[in-house]
Amino acid sequence: MNRRRFLGLGASVFGAGALAAVAVPSAARLLAEGRPGRLLSSELDLPPAFQVPLPVPPVLEPYSSDETADYYEIVEQVAKLEILPGVRTEAWTYGGSYPGPTVVARSGRAAVVKHRNLLPVPTVVHLHGGHTPADSDGYPVDLLLPVGSTGGGDMAGMPGMPGMAHRAAGRSVTGERTHTYPGRQRAATLWYHDHRMGFTGPGVWRGLAGFHLVHDDEEAALPLPYGDRDLPLMLADRSFAADGSFRYPATDPTLAAPGVTDDYANGVLGDVILVNGAPWPRLDVDWARYRLRLLNASNARAYRLELDPQPSGGDALVQIGSDGGLLEAPVTHDALEIAPAERFDVVVDFSRYEPGTSVRLLNRFGSDRTAEVMRFDVSSRRVTDDATVPEELSTIERLDPDAAVTTRQFAFRRSRGDGWTINGRPYEPGHDIARPALGRTELWRFSSDLHHPVHVHLNQFQVLTRDGRAPGPYDAGWKDTVDLRPAEVVEVLVRFTDYAGTYMLHCHNLEHEDMAMMADFVVE
């Protein structure tokens, strides 16, 4: 793939806070909107909203357990799914479903997950938000080749991706790979997804994503909603071809080479909003509080979520957790902005509505069909609800900026001739951009040209400033993904613990990621 050709956004690059020349109008439009992506329309009639019941991903049961660990197996396989009513869609799946089965783990116990690949392509599994040894983190060239593969060959080759074949040659396995997640982290809403170099976008788009929930004693002691009133909600947009298949603008429809066509190099937006794999679903809810674990699993779409109607008095969404688990105290929102890969745990009190009310979850960043997400239908029957949201949720250690041993700069830019880059370099496996020491606090400064949700592997971080001011309304708690808006500088404090090795820093706009907006860092 020729990087000098792939990006049709022109030569817009920010430097010292100023915008350089813009070569094509589409770049100016994207900057004005402040949000990425281009809409890819479906080729078949779309169903009406709020007809399909909300599915809840099945919980994966361990096939074995011992004193310290639970053992799971997930088969990666092709499946024909009814995503749109009456239409069969071929998906790449974990365990035959989309989303894949939910792994429910306990802090302090290891979750050992064996993946078996029956797909026609290699995969890489990354536990997003996982505090994980490097050999189980899902480094993008740690390929799991399909069962029956005779070796790396053209499966591992990726034209135009420097260093791929060389690095993958000694790291690929065939058929099965086991990931060990020690569980040395607090309760949090995590997720797992494909992370193959150059092909994360089409892999996730076709269905390779699932929840991984970590529980602990601190969270269990709180009177938060639980059981059927604790709902994981995976938000994703997709487009469909006339035959019902997923429509995706790959440069090479066979996916032998990475990349999307020029018009979609700033991200692919679908015109169907899925929640847990269902289009614009509906859910009957009790006249009670619910915990909604919101995950943006879209390739590039950002959402501004809002309930309609708002309850009397506002503050409809009570945030109790972020990427890395519980906040110190709840934060109330009338609307919630969520970038790709971010998670927000919120409590919604449906008893604030009149029984029988239908409450829509809207996307204020969307238009037409993408402006609606799902609907909650509040029961006319009053029920007992013993859940509450305490004023104090958790104690969080605050990282001290005065303790930072170094400050590192990471510029997320479209570079002239090289496409999406970090510090002017497209990704090359094995070339590290930083070498932080275990246990030492560092200040990392992210700067942007366009819109980039920045994800850091291994440890969560704390947002210190946005453009020299206080963190934004959605920056509270421990984060592993931060929404970096156009021409913005965000400073975070990070401290890596427990595991040395090579990890990743990258944009989680999956089209940016696939076209080289990634970097290695080595924890020593």
mmCIF file with all atom_site columns, C-alpha atoms in Angstrom, residues 310-318 332-335 347 352:
data_model
loop_
_atom_site.group_PDB
_atom_site.id
_atom_site.type_symbol
_atom_site.label_atom_id
_atom_site.label_alt_id
_atom_site.label_comp_id
_atom_site.label_asym_id
_atom_site.label_entity_id
_atom_site.label_seq_id
_atom_site.pdbx_PDB_ins_code
_atom_site.Cartn_x
_atom_site.Cartn_y
_atom_site.Cartn_z
_atom_site.occupancy
_atom_site.B_iso_or_equiv
_atom_site.pdbx_formal_charge
_atom_site.auth_seq_id
_atom_site.auth_comp_id
_atom_site.auth_asym_id
_atom_site.auth_atom_id
_atom_site.pdbx_PDB_model_num
ATOM 1  C CA . GLN A 1 310 ? -34.577 14.158 30.175 1.00 0.00 ? 310 GLN A CA 1
ATOM 2  C CA . PRO A 1 311 ? -35.820 13.432 33.691 1.00 0.00 ? 311 PRO A CA 1
ATOM 3  C CA . SER A 1 312 ? -37.089 16.367 35.698 1.00 0.00 ? 312 SER A CA 1
ATOM 4  C CA . GLY A 1 313 ? -34.109 18.198 37.166 1.00 0.00 ? 313 GLY A CA 1
ATOM 5  C CA . GLY A 1 314 ? -31.607 16.857 34.605 1.00 0.00 ? 314 GLY A CA 1
ATOM 6  C CA . ASP A 1 315 ? -28.411 14.978 35.545 1.00 0.00 ? 315 ASP A CA 1
ATOM 7  C CA . ALA A 1 316 ? -29.821 11.908 33.832 1.00 0.00 ? 316 ALA A CA 1
ATOM 8  C CA . LEU A 1 317 ? -26.509 10.038 33.574 1.00 0.00 ? 317 LEU A CA 1
ATOM 9  C CA . VAL A 1 318 ? -24.683 9.465  36.863 1.00 0.00 ? 318 VAL A CA 1
ATOM 10 C CA . THR A 1 332 ? -23.499 13.764 36.864 1.00 0.00 ? 332 THR A CA 1
ATOM 11 C CA . HIS A 1 333 ? -24.078 14.523 33.191 1.00 0.00 ? 333 HIS A CA 1
ATOM 12 C CA . ASP A 1 334 ? -26.958 15.602 31.004 1.00 0.00 ? 334 ASP A CA 1
ATOM 13 C CA . ALA A 1 335 ? -25.023 14.229 28.035 1.00 0.00 ? 335 ALA A CA 1
ATOM 14 C CA . VAL A 1 347 ? -26.391 4.711  36.582 1.00 0.00 ? 347 VAL A CA 1
ATOM 15 C CA . ARG A 1 352 ? -37.535 9.383  37.822 1.00 0.00 ? 352 ARG A CA 1
#
